[in-house]
JSON list of C-alpha atoms in Angstrom, two decimals:
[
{"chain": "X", "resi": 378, "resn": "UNK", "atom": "CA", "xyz": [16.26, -21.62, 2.00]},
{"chain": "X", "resi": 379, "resn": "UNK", "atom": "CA", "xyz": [12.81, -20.36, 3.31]},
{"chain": "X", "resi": 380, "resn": "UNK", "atom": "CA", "xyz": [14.48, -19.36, 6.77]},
{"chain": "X", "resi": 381, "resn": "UNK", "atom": "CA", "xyz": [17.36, -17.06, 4.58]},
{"chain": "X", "resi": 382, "resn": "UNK", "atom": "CA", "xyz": [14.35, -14.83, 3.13]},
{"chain": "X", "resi": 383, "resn": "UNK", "atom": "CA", "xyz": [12.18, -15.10, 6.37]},
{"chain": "X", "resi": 384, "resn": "UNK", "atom": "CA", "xyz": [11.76, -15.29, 9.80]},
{"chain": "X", "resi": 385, "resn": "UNK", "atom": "CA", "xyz": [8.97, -16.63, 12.11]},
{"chain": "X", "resi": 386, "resn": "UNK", "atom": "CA", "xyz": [9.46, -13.90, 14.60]},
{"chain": "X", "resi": 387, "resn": "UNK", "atom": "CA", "xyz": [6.53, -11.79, 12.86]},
{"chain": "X", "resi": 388, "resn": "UNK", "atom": "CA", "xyz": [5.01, -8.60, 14.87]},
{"chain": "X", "resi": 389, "resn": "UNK", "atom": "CA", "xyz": [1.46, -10.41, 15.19]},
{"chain": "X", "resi": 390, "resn": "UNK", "atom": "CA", "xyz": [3.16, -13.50, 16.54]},
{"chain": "X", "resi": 391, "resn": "UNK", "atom": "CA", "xyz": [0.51, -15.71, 14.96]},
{"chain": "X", "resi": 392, "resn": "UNK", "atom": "CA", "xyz": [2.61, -17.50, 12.37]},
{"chain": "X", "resi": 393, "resn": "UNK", "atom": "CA", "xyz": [3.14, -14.62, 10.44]},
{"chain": "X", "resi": 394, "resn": "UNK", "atom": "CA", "xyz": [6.71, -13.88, 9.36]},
{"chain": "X", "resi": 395, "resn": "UNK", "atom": "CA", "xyz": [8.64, -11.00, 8.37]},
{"chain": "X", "resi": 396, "resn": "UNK", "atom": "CA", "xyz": [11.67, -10.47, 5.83]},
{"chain": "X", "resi": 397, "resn": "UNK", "atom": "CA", "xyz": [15.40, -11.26, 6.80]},
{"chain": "X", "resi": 398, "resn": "UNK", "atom": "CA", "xyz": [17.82, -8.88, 5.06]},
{"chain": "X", "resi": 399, "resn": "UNK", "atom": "CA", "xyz": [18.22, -10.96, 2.50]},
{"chain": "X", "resi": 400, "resn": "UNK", "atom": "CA", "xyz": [14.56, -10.99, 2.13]},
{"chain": "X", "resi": 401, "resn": "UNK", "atom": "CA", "xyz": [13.95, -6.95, 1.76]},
{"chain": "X", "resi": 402, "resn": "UNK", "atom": "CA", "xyz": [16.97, -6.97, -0.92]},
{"chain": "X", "resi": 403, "resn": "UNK", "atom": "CA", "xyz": [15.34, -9.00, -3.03]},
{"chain": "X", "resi": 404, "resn": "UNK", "atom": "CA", "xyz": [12.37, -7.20, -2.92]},
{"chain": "X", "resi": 405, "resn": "UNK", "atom": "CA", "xyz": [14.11, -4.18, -3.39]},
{"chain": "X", "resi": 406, "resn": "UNK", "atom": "CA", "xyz": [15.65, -6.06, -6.40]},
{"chain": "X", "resi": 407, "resn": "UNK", "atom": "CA", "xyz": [12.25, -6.21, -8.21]},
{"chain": "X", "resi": 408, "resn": "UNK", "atom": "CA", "xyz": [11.93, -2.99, -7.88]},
{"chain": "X", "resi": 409, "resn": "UNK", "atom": "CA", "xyz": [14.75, -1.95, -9.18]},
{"chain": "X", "resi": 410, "resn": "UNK", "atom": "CA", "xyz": [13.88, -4.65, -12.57]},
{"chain": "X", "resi": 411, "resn": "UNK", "atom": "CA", "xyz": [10.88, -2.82, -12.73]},
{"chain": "X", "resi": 412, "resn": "UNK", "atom": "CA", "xyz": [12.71, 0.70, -13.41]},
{"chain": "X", "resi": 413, "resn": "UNK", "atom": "CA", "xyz": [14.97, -1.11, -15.59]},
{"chain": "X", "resi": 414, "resn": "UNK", "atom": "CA", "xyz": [11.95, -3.36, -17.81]},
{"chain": "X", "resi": 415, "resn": "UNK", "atom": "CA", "xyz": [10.24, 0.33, -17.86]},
{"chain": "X", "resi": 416, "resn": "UNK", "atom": "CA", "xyz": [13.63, 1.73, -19.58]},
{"chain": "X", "resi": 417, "resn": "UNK", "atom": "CA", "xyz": [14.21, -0.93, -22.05]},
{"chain": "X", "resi": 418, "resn": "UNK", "atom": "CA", "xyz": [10.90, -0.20, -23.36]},
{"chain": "X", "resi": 419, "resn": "UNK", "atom": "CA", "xyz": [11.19, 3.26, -23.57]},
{"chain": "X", "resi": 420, "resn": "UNK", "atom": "CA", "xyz": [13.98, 2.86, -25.64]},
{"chain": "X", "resi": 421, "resn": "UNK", "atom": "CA", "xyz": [12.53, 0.42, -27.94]},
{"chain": "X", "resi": 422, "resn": "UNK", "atom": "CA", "xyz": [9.59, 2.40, -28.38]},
{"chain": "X", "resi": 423, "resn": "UNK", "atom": "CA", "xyz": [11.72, 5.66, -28.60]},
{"chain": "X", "resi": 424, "resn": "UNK", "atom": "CA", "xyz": [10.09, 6.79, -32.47]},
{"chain": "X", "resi": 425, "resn": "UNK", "atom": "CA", "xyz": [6.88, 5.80, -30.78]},
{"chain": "X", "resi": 426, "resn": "UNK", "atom": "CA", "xyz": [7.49, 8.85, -28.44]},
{"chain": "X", "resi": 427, "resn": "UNK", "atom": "CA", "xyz": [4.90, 6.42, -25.71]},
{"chain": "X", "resi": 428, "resn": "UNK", "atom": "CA", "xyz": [6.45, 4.35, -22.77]},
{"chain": "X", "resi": 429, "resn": "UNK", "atom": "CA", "xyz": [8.20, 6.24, -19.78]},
{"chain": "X", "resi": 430, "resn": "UNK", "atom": "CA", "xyz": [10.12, 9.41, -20.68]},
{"chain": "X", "resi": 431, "resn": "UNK", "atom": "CA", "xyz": [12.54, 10.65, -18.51]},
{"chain": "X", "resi": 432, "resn": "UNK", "atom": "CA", "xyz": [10.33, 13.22, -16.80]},
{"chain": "X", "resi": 433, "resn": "UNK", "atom": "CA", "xyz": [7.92, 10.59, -15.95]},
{"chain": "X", "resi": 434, "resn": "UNK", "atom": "CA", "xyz": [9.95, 8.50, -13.94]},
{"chain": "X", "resi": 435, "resn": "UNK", "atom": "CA", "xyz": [11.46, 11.38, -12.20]},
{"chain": "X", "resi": 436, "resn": "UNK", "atom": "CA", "xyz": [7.76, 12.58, -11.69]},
{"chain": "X", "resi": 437, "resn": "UNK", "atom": "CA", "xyz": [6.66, 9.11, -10.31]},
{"chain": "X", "resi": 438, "resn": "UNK", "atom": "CA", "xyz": [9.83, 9.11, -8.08]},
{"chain": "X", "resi": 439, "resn": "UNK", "atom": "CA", "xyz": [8.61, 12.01, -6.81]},
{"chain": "X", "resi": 440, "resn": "UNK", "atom": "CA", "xyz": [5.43, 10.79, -5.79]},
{"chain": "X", "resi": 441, "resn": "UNK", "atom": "CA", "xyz": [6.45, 7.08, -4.41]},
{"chain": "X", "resi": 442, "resn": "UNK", "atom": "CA", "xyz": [8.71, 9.57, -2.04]},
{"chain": "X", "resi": 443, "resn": "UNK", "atom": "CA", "xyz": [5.66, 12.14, -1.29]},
{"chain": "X", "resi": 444, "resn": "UNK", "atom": "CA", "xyz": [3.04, 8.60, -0.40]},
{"chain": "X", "resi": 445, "resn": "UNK", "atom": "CA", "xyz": [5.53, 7.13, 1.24]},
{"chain": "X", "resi": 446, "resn": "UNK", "atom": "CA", "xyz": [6.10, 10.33, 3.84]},
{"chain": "X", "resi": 447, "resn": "UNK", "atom": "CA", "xyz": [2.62, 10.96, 4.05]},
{"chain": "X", "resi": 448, "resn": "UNK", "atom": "CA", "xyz": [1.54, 8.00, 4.89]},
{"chain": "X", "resi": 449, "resn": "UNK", "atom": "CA", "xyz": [3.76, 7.92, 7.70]},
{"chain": "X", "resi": 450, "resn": "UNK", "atom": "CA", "xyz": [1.49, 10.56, 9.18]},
{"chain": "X", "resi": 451, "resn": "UNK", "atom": "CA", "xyz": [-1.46, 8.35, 10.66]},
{"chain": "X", "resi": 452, "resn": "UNK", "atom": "CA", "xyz": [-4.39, 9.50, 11.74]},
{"chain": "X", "resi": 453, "resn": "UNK", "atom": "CA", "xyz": [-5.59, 6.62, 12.81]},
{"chain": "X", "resi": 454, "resn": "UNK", "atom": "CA", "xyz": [-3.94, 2.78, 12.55]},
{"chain": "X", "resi": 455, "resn": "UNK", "atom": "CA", "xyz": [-5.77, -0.46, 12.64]},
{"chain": "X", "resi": 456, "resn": "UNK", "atom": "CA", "xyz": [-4.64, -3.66, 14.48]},
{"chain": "X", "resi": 457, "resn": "UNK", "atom": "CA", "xyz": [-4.34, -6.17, 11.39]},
{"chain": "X", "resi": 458, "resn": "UNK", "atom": "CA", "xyz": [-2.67, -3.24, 8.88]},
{"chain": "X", "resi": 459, "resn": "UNK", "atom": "CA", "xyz": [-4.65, 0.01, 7.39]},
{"chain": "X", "resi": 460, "resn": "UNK", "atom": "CA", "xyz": [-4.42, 3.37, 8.02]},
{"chain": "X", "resi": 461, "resn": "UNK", "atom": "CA", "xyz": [-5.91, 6.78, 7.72]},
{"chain": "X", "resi": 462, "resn": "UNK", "atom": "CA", "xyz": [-2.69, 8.39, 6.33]},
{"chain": "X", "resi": 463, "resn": "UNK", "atom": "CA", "xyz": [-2.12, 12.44, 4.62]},
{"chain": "X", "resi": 464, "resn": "UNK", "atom": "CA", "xyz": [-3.74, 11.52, 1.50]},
{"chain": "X", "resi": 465, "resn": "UNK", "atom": "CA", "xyz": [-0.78, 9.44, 0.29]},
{"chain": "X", "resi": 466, "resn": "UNK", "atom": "CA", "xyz": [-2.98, 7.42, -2.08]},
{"chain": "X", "resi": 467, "resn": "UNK", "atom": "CA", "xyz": [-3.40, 10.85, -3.99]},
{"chain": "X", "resi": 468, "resn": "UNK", "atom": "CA", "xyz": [0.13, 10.88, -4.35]},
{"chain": "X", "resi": 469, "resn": "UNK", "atom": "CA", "xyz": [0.08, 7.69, -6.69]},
{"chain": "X", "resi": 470, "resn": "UNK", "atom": "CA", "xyz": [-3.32, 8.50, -8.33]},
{"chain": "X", "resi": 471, "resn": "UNK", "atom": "CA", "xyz": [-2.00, 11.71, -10.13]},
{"chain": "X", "resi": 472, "resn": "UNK", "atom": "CA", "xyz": [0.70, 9.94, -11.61]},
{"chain": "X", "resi": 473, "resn": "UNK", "atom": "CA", "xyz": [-2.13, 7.70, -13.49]},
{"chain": "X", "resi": 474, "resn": "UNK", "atom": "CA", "xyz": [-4.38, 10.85, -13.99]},
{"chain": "X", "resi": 475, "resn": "UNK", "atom": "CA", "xyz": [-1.06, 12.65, -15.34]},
{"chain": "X", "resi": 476, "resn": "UNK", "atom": "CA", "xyz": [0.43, 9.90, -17.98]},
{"chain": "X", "resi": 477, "resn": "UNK", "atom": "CA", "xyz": [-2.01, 7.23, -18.20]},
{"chain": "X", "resi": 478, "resn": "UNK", "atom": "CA", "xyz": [-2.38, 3.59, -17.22]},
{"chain": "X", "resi": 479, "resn": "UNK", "atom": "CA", "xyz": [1.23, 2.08, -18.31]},
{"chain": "X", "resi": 480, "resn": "UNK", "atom": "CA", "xyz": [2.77, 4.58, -15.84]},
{"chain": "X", "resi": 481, "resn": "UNK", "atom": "CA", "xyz": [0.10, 4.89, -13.70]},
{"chain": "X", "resi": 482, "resn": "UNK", "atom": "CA", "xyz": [0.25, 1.04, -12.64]},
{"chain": "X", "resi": 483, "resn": "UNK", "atom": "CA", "xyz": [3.62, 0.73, -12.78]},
{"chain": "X", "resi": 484, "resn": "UNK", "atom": "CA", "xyz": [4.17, 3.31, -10.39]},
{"chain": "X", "resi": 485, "resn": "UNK", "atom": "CA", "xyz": [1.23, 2.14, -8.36]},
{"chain": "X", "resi": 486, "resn": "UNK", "atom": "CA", "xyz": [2.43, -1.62, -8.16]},
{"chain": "X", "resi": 487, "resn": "UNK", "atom": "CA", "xyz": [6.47, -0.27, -7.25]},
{"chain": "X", "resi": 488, "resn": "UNK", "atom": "CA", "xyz": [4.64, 1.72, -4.15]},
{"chain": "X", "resi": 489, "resn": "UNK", "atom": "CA", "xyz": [3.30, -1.30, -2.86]},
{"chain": "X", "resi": 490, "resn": "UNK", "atom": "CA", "xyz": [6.67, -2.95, -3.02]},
{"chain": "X", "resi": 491, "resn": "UNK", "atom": "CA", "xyz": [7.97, -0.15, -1.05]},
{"chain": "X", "resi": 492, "resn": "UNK", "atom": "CA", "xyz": [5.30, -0.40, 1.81]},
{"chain": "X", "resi": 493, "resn": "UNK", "atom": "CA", "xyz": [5.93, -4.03, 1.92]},
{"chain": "X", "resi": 494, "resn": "UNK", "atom": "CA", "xyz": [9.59, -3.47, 2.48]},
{"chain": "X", "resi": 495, "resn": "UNK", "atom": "CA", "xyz": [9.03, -0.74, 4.62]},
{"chain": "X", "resi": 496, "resn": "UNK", "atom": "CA", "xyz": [6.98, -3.16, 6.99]},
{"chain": "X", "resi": 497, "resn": "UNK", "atom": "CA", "xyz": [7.69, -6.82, 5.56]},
{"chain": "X", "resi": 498, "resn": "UNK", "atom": "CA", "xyz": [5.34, -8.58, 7.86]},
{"chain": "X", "resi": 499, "resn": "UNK", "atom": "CA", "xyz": [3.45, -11.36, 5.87]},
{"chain": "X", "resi": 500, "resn": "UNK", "atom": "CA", "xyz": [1.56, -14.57, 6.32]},
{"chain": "X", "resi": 501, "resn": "UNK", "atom": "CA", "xyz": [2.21, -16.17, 3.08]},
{"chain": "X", "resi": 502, "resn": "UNK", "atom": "CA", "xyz": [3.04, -15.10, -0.36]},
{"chain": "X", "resi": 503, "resn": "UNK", "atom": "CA", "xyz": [-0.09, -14.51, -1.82]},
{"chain": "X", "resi": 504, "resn": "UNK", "atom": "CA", "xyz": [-1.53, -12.98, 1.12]},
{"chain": "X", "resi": 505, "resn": "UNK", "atom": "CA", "xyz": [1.75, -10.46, 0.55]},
{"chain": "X", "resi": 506, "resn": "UNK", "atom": "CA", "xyz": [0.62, -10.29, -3.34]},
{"chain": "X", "resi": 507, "resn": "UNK", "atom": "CA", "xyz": [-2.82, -9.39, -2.70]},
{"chain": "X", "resi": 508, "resn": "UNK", "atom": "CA", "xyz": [-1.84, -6.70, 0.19]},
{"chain": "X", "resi": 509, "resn": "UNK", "atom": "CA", "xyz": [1.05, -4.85, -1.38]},
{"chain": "X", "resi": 510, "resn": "UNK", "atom": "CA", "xyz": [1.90, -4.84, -5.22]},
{"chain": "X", "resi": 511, "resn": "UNK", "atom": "CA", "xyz": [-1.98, -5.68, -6.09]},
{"chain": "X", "resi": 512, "resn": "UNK", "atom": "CA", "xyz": [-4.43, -3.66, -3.71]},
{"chain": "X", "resi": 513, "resn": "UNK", "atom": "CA", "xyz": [-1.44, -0.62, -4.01]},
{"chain": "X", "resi": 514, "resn": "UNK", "atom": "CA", "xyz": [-0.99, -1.49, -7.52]},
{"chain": "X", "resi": 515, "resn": "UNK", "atom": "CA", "xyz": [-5.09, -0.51, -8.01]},
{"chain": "X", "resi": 516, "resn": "UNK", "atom": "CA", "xyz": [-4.17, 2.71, -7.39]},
{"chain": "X", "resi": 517, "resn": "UNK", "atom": "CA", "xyz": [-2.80, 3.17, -10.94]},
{"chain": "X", "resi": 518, "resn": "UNK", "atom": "CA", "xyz": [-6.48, 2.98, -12.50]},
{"chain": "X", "resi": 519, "resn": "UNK", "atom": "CA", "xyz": [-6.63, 6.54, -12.17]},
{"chain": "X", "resi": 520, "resn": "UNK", "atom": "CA", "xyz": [-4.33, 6.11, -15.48]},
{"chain": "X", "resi": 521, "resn": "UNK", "atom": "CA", "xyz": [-8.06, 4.99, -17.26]},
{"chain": "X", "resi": 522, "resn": "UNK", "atom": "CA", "xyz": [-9.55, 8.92, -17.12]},
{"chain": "X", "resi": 523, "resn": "UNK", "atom": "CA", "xyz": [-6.57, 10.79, -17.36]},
{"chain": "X", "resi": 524, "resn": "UNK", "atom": "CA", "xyz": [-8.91, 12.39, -20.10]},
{"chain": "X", "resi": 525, "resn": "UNK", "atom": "CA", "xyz": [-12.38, 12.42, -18.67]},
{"chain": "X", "resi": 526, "resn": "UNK", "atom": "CA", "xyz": [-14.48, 15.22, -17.61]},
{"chain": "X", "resi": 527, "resn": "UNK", "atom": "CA", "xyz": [-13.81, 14.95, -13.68]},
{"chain": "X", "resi": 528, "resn": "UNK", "atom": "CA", "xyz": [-11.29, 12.59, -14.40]},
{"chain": "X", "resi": 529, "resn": "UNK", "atom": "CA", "xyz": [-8.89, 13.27, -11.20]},
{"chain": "X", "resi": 530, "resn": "UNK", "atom": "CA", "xyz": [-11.88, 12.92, -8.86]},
{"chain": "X", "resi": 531, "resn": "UNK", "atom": "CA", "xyz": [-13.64, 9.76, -11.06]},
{"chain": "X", "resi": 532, "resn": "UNK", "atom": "CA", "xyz": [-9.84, 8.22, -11.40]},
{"chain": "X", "resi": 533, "resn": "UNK", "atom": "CA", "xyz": [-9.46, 8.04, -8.12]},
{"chain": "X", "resi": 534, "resn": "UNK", "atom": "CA", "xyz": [-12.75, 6.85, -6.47]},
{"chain": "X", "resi": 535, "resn": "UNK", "atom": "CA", "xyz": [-12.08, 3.94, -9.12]},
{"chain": "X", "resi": 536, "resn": "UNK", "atom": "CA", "xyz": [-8.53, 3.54, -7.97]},
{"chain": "X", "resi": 537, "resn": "UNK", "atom": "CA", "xyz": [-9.51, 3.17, -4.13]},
{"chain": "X", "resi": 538, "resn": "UNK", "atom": "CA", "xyz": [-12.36, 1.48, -4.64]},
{"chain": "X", "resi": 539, "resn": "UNK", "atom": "CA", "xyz": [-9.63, -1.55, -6.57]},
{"chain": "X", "resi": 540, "resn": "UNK", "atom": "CA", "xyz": [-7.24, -1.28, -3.52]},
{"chain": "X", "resi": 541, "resn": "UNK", "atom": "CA", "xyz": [-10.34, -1.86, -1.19]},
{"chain": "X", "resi": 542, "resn": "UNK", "atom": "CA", "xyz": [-11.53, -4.79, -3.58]},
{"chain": "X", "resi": 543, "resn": "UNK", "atom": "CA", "xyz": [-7.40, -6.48, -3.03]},
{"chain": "X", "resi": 544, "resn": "UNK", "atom": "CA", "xyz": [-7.97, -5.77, 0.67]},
{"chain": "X", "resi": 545, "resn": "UNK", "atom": "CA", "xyz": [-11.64, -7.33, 1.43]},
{"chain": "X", "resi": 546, "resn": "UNK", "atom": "CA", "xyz": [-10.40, -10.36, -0.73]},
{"chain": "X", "resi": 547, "resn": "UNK", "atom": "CA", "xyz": [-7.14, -10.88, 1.03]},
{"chain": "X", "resi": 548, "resn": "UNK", "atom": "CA", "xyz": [-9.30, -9.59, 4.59]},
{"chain": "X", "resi": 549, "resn": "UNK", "atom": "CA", "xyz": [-11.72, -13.00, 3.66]},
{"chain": "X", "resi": 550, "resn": "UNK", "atom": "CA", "xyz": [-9.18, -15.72, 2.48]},
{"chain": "X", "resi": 551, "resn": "UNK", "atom": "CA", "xyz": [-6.54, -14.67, 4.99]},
{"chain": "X", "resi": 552, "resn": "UNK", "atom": "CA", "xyz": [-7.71, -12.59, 7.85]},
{"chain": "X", "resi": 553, "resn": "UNK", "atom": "CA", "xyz": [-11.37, -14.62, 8.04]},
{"chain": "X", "resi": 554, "resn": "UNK", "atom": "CA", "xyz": [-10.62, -16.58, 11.39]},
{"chain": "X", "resi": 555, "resn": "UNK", "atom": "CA", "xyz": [-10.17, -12.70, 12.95]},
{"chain": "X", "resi": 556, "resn": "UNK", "atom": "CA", "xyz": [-13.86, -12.10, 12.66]},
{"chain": "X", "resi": 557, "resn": "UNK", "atom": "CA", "xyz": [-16.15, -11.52, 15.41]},
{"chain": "X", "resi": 558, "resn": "UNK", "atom": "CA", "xyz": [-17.58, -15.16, 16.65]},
{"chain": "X", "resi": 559, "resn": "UNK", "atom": "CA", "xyz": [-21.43, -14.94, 14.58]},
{"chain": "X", "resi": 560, "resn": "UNK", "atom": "CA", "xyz": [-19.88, -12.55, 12.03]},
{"chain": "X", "resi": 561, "resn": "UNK", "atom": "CA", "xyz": [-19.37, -13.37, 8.46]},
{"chain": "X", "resi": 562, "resn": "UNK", "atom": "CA", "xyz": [-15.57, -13.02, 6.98]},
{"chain": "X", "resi": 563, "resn": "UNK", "atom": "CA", "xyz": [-16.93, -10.74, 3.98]},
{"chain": "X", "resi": 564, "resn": "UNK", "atom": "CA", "xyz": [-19.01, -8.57, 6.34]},
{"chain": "X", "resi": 565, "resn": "UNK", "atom": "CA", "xyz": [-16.20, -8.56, 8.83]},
{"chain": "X", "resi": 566, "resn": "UNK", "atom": "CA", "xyz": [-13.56, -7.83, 6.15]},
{"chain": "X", "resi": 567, "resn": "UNK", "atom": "CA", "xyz": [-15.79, -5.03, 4.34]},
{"chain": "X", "resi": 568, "resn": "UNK", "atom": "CA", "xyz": [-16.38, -3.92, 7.25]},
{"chain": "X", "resi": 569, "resn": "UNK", "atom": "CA", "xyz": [-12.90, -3.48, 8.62]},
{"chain": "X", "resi": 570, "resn": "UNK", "atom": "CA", "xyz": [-11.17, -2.74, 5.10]},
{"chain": "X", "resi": 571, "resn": "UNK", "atom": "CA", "xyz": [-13.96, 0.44, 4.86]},
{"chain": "X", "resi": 572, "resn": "UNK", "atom": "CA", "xyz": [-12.80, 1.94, 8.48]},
{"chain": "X", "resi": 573, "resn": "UNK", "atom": "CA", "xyz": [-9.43, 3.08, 7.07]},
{"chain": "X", "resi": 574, "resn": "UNK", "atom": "CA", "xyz": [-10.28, 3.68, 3.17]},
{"chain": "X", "resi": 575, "resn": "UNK", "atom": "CA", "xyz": [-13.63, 5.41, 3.25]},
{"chain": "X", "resi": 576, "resn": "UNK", "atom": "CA", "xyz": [-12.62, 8.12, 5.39]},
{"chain": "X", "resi": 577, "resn": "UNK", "atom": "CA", "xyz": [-9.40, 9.07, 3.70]},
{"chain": "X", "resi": 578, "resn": "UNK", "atom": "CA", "xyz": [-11.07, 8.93, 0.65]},
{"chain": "X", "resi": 579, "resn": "UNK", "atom": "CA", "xyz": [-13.77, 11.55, 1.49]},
{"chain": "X", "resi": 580, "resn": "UNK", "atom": "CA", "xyz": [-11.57, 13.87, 3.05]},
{"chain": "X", "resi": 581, "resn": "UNK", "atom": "CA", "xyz": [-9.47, 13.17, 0.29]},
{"chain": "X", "resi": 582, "resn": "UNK", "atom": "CA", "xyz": [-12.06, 14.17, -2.12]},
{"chain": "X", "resi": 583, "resn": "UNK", "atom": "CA", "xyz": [-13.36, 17.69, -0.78]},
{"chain": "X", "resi": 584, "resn": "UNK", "atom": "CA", "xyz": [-9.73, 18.51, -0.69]},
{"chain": "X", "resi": 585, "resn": "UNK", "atom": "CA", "xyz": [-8.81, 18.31, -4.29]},
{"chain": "X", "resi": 586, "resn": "UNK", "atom": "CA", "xyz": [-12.29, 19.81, -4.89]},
{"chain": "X", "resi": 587, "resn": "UNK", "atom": "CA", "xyz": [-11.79, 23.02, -3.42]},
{"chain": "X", "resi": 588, "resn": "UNK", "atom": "CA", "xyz": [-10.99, 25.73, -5.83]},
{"chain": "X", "resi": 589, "resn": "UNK", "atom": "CA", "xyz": [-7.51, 26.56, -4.89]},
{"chain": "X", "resi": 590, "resn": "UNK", "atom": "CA", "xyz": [-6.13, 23.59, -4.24]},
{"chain": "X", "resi": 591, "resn": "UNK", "atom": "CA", "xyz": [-7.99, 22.07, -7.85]},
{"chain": "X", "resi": 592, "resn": "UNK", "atom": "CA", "xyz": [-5.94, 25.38, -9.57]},
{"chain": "X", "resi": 593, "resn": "UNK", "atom": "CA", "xyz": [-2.91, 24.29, -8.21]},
{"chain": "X", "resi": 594, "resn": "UNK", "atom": "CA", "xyz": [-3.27, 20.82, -9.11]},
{"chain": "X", "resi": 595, "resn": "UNK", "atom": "CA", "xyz": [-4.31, 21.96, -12.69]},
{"chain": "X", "resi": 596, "resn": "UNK", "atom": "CA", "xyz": [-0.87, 23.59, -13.14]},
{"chain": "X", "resi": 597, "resn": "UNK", "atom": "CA", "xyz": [1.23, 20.67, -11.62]},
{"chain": "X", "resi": 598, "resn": "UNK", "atom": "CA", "xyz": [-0.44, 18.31, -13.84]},
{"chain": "X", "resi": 599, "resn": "UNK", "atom": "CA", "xyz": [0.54, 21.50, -16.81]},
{"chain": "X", "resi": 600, "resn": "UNK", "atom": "CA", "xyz": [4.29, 21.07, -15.97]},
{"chain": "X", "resi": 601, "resn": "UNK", "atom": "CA", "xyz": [4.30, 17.72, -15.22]},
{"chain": "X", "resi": 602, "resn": "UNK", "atom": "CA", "xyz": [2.93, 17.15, -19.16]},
{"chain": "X", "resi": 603, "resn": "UNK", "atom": "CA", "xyz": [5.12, 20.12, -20.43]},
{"chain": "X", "resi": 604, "resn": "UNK", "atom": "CA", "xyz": [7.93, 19.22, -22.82]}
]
């Protein structure tokens, strides 16, 4: 049954392994429950006027598609996975600093699903767990100052900084044995994890600070919360 979901043929060739198609469809499976759970609850919760609204999930659609592109567009790639993308972790911070938490991490977690299927390379599952719908999934803590003074900018230093906290854990339990002979596995995998995430993070940062680009952000985040 194992060999119907996977293969041993993984890109790193080290007894990694990488989805069959079966595999990806079942992934792509969970996200699709995940839309559907998010539905149901809207509708139960209707007369609550809370949950998902229609505009939210097209919103958050929007932005899986916009993190997804950008981070096609590397500026630099590491070896074991990480990469300096277009700000695409912006992409999924918004929706948290736009609508809060619930949608926040539930957009955040369905992004990691899709980077997993879009490169389904894995040493075991919860290596995969910790890599994809967790350290992505992080990203939605920008949902936790959606109404703080500097929120955007606090919202998503927090939300990086969990991603980076997913990947140094999985970089120490799982990637250890890649460390430089006489270097420790936390130092090696804070070390590594920090190469790819620090600098998109600053750059990311004096971006959405500058004036213009902080105005027009201001009136997405207006129609994105309009009626």
């Amino acid at each position: 049954m194992k060999e119907f979901f996977t293969t041993t043929i993984g890109a790193w060739d080290d007894g990694s392994v990488r989805l069959t198609a079966p595999g990806i469809a079942v992934v792509v499976v969970i996200i699709a429950l995940l839309v559907i759970v998010a539905a149901v609850i809207r509708h139960r919760n209707a007369e609550k006027k809370t949950i998902l609204t229609t505009k939210q999930l097209v919103y958050s659609a929007v932005a899986i598609a916009l993190a997804v592109v950008c981070s096609m567009i590397k500026f630099a790639n590491l070896p074991m996975g990480g990469s300096v993308t277009l700000f695409s972790m912006l992409f999924i911070a918004l929706i948290g600093y736009w609508y809060g938490p619930y949608v926040g991490l539930m957009t955040a977690v369905a992004y990691g699903l899709v980077q997993f299927v879009m490169e389904p390379i894995f040493y075991t599952v919860p290596q995969m767990i910790l890599d994809y719908p967790l350290a992505f999934g992080a990203l939605g803590l920008a949902g936790f100052f959606a109404n703080k003074k500097h929120g955007l900018q606090i919202g998503y230093i927090v939300a990086v900084f969990g991603r980076y906290v997913f990947a140094v854990i999985s970089g120490v339990v799982f990637f250890g044995a890649y460390a430089p002979e006489g270097t420790p596995a936390i130092v090696y995998s804070l070390t590594y994890n920090a190469t790819y995430i620090v600098p998109e993070t600053i750059a990311t940062l004096i971006v959405i600070s500058l004036p213009p680009v902080a105005k027009a952000l201001a009136q997405v985040k207006k129609n994105a919360l309009s009626a």
